[in-house]
Short mmCIF file of C-alpha atoms and ligand atoms in Angstrom, two decimals:
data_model
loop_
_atom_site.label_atom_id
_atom_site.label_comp_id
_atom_site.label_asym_id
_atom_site.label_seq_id
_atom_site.Cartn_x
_atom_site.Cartn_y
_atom_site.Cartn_z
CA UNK A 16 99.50 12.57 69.42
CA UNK A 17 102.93 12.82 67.47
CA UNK A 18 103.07 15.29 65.11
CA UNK A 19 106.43 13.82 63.50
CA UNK A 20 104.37 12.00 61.04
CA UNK A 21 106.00 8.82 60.26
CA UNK A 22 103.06 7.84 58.34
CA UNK A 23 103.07 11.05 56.49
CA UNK A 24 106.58 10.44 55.28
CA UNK A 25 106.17 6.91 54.36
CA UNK A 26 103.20 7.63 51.89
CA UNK A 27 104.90 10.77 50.92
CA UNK A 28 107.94 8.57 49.66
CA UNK A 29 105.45 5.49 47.79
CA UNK A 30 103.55 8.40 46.10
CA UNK A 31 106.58 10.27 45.11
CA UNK A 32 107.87 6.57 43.78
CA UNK A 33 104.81 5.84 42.06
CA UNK A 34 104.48 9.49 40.69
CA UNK A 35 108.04 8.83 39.39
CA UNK A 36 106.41 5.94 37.54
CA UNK A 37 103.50 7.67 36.31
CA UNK A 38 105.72 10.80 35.41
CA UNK A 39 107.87 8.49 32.69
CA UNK A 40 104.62 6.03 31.48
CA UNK A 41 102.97 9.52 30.19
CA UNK A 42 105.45 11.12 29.43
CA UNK A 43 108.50 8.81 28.01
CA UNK A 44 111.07 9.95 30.44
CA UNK A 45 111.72 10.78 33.97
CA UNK A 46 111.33 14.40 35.95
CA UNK A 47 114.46 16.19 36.72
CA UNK A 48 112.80 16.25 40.68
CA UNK A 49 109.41 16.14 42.86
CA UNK A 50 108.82 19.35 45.14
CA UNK A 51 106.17 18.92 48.19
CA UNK A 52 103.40 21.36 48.89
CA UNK A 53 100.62 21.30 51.54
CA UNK A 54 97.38 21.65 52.31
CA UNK A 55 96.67 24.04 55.55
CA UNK A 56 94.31 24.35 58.27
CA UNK A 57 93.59 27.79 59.60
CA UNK A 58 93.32 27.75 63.55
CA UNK A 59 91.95 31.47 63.72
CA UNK A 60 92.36 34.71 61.33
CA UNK A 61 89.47 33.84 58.15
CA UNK A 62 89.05 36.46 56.13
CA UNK A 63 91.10 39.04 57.31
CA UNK A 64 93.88 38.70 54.67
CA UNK A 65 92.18 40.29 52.30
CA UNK A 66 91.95 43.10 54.79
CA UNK A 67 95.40 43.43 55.47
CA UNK A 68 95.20 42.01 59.19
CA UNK A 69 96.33 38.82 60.96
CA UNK A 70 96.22 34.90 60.35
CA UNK A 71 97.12 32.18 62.08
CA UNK A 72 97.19 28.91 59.71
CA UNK A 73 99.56 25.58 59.96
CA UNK A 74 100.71 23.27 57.14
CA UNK A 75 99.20 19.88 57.11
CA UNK A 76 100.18 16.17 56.54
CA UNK A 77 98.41 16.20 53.49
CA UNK A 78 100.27 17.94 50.12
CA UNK A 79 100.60 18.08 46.80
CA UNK A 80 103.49 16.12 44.97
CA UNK A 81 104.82 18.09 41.68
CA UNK A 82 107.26 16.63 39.70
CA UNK A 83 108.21 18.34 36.72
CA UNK A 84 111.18 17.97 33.58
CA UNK A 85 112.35 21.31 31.85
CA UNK A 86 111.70 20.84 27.72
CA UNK A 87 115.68 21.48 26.10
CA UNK A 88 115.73 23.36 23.30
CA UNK A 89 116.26 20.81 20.60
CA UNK A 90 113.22 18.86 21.30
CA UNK A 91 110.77 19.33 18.98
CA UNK A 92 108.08 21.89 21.01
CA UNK A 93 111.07 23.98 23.11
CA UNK A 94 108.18 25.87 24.82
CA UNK A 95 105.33 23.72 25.03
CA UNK A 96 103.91 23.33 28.73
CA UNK A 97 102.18 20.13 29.34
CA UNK A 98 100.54 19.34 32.32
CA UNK A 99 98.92 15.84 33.80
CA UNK A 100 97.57 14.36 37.07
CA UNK A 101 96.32 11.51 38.88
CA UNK A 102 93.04 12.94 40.14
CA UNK A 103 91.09 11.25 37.52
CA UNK A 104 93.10 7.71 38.54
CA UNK A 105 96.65 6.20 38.09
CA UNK A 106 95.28 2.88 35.85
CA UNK A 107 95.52 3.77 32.37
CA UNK A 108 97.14 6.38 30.67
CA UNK A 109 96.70 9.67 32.44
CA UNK A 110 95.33 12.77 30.03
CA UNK A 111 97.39 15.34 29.02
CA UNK A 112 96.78 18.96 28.88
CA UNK A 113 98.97 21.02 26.58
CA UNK A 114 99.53 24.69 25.60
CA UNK A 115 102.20 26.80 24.36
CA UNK A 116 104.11 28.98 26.62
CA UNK A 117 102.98 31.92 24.45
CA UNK A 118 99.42 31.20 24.08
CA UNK A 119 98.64 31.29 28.14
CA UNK A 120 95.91 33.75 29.24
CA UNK A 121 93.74 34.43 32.25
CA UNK A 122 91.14 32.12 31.25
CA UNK A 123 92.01 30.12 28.31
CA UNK A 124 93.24 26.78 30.57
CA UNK A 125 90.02 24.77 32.23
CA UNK A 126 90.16 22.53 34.93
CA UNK A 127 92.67 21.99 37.97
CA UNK A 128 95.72 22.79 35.25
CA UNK A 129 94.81 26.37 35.26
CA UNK A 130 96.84 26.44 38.96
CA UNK A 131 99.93 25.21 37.49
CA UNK A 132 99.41 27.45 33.91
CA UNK A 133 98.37 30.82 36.08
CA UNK A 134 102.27 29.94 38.00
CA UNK A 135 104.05 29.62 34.87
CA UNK A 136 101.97 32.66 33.41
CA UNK A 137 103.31 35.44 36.16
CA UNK A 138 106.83 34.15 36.28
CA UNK A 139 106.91 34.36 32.20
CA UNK A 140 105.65 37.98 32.61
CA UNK A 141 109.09 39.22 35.62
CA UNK A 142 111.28 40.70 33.65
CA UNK A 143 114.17 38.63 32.90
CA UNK A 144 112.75 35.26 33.48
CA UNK A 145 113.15 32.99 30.49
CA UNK A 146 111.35 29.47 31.17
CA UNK A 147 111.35 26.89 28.61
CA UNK A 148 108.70 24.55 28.22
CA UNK A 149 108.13 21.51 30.73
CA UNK A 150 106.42 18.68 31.58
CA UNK A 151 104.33 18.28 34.73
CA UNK A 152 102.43 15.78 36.40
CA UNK A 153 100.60 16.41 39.89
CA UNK A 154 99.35 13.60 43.09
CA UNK A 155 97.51 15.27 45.44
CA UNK A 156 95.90 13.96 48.79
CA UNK A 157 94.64 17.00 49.89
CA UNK A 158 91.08 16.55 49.37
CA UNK A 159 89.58 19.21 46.75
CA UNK A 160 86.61 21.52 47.59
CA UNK A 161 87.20 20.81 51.56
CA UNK A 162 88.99 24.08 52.60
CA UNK A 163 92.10 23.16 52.81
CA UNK A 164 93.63 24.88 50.17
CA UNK A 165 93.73 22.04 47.50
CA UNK A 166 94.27 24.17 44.84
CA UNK A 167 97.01 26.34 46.25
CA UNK A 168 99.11 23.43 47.15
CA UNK A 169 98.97 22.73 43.50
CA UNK A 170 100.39 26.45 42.82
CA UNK A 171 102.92 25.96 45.78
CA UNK A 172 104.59 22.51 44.36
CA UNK A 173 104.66 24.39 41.06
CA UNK A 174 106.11 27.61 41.94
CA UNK A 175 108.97 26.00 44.31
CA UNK A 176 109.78 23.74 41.66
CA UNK A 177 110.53 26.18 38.61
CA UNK A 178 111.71 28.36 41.02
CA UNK A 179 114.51 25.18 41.43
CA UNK A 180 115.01 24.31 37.95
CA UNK A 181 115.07 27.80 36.76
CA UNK A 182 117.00 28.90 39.60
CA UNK A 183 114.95 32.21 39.91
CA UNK A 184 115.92 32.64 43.69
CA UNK A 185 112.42 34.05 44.75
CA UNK A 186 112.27 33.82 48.30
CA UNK A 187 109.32 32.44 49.87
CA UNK A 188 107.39 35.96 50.82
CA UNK A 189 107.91 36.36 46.88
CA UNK A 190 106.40 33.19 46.01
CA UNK A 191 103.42 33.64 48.10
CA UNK A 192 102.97 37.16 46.53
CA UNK A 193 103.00 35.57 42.91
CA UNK A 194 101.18 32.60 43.36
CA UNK A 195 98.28 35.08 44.92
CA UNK A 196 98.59 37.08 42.12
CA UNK A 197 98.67 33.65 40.21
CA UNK A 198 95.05 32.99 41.48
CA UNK A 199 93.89 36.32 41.24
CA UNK A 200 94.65 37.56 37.77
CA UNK A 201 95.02 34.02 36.13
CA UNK A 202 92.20 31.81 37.78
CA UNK A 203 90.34 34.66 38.87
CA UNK A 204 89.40 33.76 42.12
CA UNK A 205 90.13 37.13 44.44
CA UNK A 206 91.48 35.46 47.43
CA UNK A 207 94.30 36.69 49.86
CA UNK A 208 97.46 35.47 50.75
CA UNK A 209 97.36 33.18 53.58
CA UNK A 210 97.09 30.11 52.13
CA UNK A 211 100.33 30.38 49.79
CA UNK A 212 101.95 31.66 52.82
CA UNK A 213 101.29 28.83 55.02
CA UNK A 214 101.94 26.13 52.24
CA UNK A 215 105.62 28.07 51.74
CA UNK A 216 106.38 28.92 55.51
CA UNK A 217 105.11 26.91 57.73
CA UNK A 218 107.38 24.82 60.16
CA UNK A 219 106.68 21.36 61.60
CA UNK A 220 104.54 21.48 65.38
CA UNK A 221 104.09 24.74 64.50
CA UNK A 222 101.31 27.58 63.39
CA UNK A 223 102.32 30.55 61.42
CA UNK A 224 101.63 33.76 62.54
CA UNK A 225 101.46 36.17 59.57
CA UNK A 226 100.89 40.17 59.43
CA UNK A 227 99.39 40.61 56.02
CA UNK A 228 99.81 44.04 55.87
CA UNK A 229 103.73 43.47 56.39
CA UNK A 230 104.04 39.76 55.24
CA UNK A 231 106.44 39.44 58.73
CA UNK A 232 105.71 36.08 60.31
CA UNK A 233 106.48 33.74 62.77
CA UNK A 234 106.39 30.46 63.90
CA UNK A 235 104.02 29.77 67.21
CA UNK A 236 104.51 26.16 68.66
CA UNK A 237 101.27 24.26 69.09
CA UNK A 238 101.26 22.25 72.27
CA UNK A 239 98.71 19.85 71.14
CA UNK A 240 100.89 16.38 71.75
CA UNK A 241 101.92 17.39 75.10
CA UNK A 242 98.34 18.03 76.03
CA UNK A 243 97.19 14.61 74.43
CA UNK A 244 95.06 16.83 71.95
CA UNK A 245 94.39 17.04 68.12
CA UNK A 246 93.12 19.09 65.85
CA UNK A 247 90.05 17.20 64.12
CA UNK A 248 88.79 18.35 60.60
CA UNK A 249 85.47 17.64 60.06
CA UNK A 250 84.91 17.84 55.90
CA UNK A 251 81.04 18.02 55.62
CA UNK A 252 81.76 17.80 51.36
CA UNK A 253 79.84 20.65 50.84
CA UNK A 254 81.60 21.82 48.01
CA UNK A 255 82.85 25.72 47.92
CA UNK A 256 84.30 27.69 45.38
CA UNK A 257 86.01 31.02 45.25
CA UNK A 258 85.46 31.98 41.75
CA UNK A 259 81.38 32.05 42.88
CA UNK A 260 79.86 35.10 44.48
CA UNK A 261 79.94 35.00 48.03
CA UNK A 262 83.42 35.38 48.89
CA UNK A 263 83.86 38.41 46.39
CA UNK A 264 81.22 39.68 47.81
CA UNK A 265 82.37 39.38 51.16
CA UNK A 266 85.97 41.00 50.22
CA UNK A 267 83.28 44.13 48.29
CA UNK A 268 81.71 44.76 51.58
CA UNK A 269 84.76 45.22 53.58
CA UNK A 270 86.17 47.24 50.61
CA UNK A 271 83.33 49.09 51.05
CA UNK A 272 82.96 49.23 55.35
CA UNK A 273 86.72 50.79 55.07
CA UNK A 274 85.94 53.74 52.59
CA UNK A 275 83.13 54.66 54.73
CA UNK A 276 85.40 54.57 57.56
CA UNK A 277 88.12 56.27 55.90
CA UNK A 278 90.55 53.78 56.78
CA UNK A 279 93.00 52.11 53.90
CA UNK A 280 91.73 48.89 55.09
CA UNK A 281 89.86 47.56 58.34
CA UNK A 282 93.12 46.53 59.81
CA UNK A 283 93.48 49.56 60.84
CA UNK A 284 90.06 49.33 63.22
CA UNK A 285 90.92 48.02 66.41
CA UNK A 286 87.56 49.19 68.36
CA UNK A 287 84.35 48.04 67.43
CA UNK A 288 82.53 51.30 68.71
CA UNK A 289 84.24 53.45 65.46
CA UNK A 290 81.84 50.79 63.51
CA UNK A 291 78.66 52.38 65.27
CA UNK A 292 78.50 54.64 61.86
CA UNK A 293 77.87 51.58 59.67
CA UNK A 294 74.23 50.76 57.99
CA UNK A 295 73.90 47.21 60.20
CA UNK A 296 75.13 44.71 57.85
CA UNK A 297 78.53 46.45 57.00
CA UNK A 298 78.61 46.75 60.68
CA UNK A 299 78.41 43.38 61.21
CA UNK A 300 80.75 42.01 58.48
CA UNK A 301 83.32 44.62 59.68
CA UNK A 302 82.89 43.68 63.27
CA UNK A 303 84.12 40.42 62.52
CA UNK A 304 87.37 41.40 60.85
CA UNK A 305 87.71 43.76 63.62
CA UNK A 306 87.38 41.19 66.39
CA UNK A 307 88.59 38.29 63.99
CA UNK A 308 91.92 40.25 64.05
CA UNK A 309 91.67 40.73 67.94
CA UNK A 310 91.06 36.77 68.32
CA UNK A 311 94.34 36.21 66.08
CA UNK A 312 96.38 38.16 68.71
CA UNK A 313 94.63 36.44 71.97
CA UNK A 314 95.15 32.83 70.32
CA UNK A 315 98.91 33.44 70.00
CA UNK A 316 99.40 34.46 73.22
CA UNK A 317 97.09 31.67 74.63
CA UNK A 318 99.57 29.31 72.44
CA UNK A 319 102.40 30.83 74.43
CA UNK A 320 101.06 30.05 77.69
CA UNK A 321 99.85 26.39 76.38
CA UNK A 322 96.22 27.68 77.59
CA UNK A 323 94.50 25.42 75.44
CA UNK A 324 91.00 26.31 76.97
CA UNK A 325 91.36 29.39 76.08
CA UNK A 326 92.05 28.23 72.35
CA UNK A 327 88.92 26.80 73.04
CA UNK A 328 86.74 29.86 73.80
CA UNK A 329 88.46 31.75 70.95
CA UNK A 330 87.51 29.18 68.36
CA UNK A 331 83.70 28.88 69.70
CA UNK A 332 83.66 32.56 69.46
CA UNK A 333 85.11 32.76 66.21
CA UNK A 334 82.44 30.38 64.50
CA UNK A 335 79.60 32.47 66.17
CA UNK A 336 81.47 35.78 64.34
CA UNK A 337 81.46 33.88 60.88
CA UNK A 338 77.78 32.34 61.41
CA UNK A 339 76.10 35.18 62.80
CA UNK A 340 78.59 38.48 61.62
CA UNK A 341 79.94 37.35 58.52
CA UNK A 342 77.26 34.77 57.39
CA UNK A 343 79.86 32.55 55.79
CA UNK A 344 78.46 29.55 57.67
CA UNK A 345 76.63 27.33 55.75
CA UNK A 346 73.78 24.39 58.03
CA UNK A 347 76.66 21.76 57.85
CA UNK A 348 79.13 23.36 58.96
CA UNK A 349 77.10 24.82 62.11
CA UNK A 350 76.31 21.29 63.32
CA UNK A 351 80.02 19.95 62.62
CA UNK A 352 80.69 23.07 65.10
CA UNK A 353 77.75 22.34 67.70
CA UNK A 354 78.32 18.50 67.38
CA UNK A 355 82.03 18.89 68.03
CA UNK A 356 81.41 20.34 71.13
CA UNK A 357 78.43 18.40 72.58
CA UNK A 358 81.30 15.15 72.00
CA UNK A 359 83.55 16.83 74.18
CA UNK A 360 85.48 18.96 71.89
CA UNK A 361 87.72 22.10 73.80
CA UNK A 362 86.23 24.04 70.85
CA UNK A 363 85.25 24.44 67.22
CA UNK A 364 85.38 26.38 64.31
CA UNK A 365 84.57 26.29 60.46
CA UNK A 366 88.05 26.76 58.33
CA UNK A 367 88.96 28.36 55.33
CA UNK A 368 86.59 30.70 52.87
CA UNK A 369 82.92 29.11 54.32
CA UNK A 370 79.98 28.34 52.43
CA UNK A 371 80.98 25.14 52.59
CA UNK A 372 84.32 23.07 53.11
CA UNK A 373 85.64 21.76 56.64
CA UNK A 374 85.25 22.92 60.12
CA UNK A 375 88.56 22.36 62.78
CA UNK A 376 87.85 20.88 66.36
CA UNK A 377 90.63 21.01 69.08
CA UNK A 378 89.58 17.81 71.18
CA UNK A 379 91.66 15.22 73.45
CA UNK A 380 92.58 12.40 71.59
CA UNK A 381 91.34 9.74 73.91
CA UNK A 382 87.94 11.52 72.61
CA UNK A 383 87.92 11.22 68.87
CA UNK A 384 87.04 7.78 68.35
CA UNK A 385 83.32 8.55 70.22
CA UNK A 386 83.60 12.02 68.68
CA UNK A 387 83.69 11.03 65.65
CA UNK A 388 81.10 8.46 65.66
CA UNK A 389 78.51 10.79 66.98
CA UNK A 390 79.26 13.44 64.63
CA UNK A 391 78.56 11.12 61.49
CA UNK A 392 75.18 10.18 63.69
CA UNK A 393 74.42 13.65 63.73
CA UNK A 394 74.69 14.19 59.63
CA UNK A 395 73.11 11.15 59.51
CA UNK A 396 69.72 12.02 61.34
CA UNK A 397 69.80 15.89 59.57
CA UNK A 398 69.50 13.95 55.99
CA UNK A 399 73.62 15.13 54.91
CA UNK A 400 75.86 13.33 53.58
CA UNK A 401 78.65 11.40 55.65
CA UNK A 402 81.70 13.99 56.37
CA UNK A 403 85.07 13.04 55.96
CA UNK A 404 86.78 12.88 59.71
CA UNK A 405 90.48 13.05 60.08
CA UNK A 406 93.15 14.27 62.42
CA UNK A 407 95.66 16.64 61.10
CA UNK A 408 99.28 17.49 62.31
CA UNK A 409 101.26 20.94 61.65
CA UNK A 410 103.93 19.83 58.59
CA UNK A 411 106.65 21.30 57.10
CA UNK A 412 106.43 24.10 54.61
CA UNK A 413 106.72 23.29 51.07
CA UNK A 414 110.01 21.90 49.82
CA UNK A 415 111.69 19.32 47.26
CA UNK A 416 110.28 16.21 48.54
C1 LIG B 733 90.35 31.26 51.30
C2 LIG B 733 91.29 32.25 50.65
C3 LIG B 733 92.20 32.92 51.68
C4 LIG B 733 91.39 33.47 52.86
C5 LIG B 733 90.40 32.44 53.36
C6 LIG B 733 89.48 32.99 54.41
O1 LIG B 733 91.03 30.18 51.81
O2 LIG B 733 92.10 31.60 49.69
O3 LIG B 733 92.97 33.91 51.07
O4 LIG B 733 90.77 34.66 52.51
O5 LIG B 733 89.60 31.91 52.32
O6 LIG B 733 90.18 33.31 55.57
#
């Protein structure tokens, strides 16, 4: 499979067109630009960002379009923000969600605009940024609630683009550092950095290898097309959030596994025998960060040598860490896994935060169209709804589009 999208860029360009449209019909007159932000898949690495360790995501074909127009200062509201998107439809005029520069606070904007607000909110608050007011309107196709970083893309397209208009010159380690603290202080959601970081570094045919500790990355080239393999999400629409308990109380637990430990944070764990002091279930969510981080390493170097068996093993064994160790699994996502592979898949994994959301399968691409079929059969005879199954390729970073 080609991983130069051709698609991709085609209905990039009509939805940046028609977003064009939509930006001067609600608002009266046209954005000063559209910036590009995408989704992500993570091949291995969940939940150790948070613990300072290792990550291994790659940009998708799928992205958020932002296109925004600075307010000048004789218009009438100088600093009002404004902020409107197409999720609810393009027919009809699209509603508008408004609120003074001045007046933003962790909490006090509902809905998807809070991603854009929390952006504007921590670049008002570095010294010597002045931002004006602006318009925005968002077009998304990266399907919310299913993992794949829906929400970041949206703080992604709006951080590069007033980093543009402003001309702020925030480089992109920067960005992903803001737009995490974005989420965390503005949304509230207490998530880590790897999903910024892969909608603002990644490179095309390529995963990102990223030390969170450090923020030093690099590019790893995925040999998928000349293996004749994809990478297959599998969206069971089981719904997850990260404002809800179980991922905070994930990132408590390993808060808590690396006081007892004595250790800043489990990155710095490499064996899994210095966990034997644990009570059991600290043990066993820190013995999946610790080997989590380990499988990270071993899937680079697998990369390298275009072993994409091994890949496979790795991501089996990574899904058994996250069902059984980490209990982030959720029923769905365990047969998307175990279905996967009984179609012939190399291997399988559940992406993202868990409890819900998509799960990744690495599978020849003569295979799919079976594959797929007998995974919906599967959902089907359990009683769940029909998942979403698409094919992904590693995009481009995050960009004016
Ligand atoms: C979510 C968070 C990330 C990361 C993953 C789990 O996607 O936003 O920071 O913690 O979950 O790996």
């Amino acid at each position: 499979m080609n991983t130069t999208d051709t698609t991709d860029t085609t209905s990039t360009t009509a939805r940046g067109a028609a977003l064009r449209e939509g930006f001067i019909r609600t608002y009266g007159s046209a954005p000063e630009g559209i910036w590009r932000a995408p989704g992500r898949v993570n091949l291995m690495g969940e939940h150790t960002d948070y613990n300072l360790g290792f990550v291994l995501p790659f940009a998708i074909d799928k992205n958020a379009l932002v296109a925004v127009r600075r307010r000048t200062a004789n218009e009438a509201s100088p600093r009002l923000l404004e902020f409107a998107s197409t999720y609810g439809g393009t027919t009809g005029p699209l509603p508008v969600t408004g609120i003074e520069l001045d007046a933003l606070a962790p909490g006090n904007v509902p809905g998807w605009a809070a991603y854009p607000a929390a952006v504007a909110y921590v670049l008002g608050q570095l010294p010597g940024v002045q931002l004006s007011g602006f318009e925005l309107l968002v077009d998304s196709d990266v399907p919310v609630g299913s993992g794949l970083s829906s929400s970041h893309a949206i703080e992604v397209g709006t951080i590069v683009a007033l980093n543009d208009l402003f001309g702020l010159e925030l480089d992109a380690t920067a960005m992903a550092r803001l737009t995490q603290r974005a989420e965390n202080g503005f949304v509230g959601a207490p998530t880590g950095i790897m999903d910024q970081s892969a909608s603002l570094m990644s490179r095309a045919e390529h995963a990102l290898f990223l030390d969170c500790r450090s923020l030093a990355s690099h590019t790893v080239p995925l040999p998928l097309a000349a293996q004749d393999t994809a990478v297959l999400v599998i969206d069971t629409r089981v719904e997850h959030s990260h404002v809800d308990g179980g991922y905070a109380a994930r990132r408590a637990s390993c808060e808590q596994a690396a006081v007892a430990l004595g250790v800043e944070s489990l990155r710095e764990i490499t064996e899994v025998a210095l966990l034997d002091r644990l009570e059991p279930e600290l043990r066993r969510r820190a013995r999946h960060i610790v080997t989590e981080n380990q499988r990270v390493l071993d899937t680079v170097k697998a990369l390298e040598a275009s072993d994409l068996r091994e890949v496979g093993r790795l991501l089996r064994a990574s899904h058994v860490s996250m069902r059984d160790d980490y209990e982030i699994s959720c029923p769905e996502l365990d047969l998307a896994v175990q279905a996967s592979l009984a179609a012939g898949a190399i291997g399988a994994r559940m992406t993202g935060g868990g409890f819900g959301g998509s799960a990744i399968a690495l599978i020849a691409v003569e295979r799919i169209p079976a594959a797929s079929a007998s995974i919906r059969r599967a959902f089907a005879q359990a009683g769940y709804a029909e998942p979403s199954i698409f094919t992904v390729n590693a995009a481009e970073g995050a960009g004016r589009a």
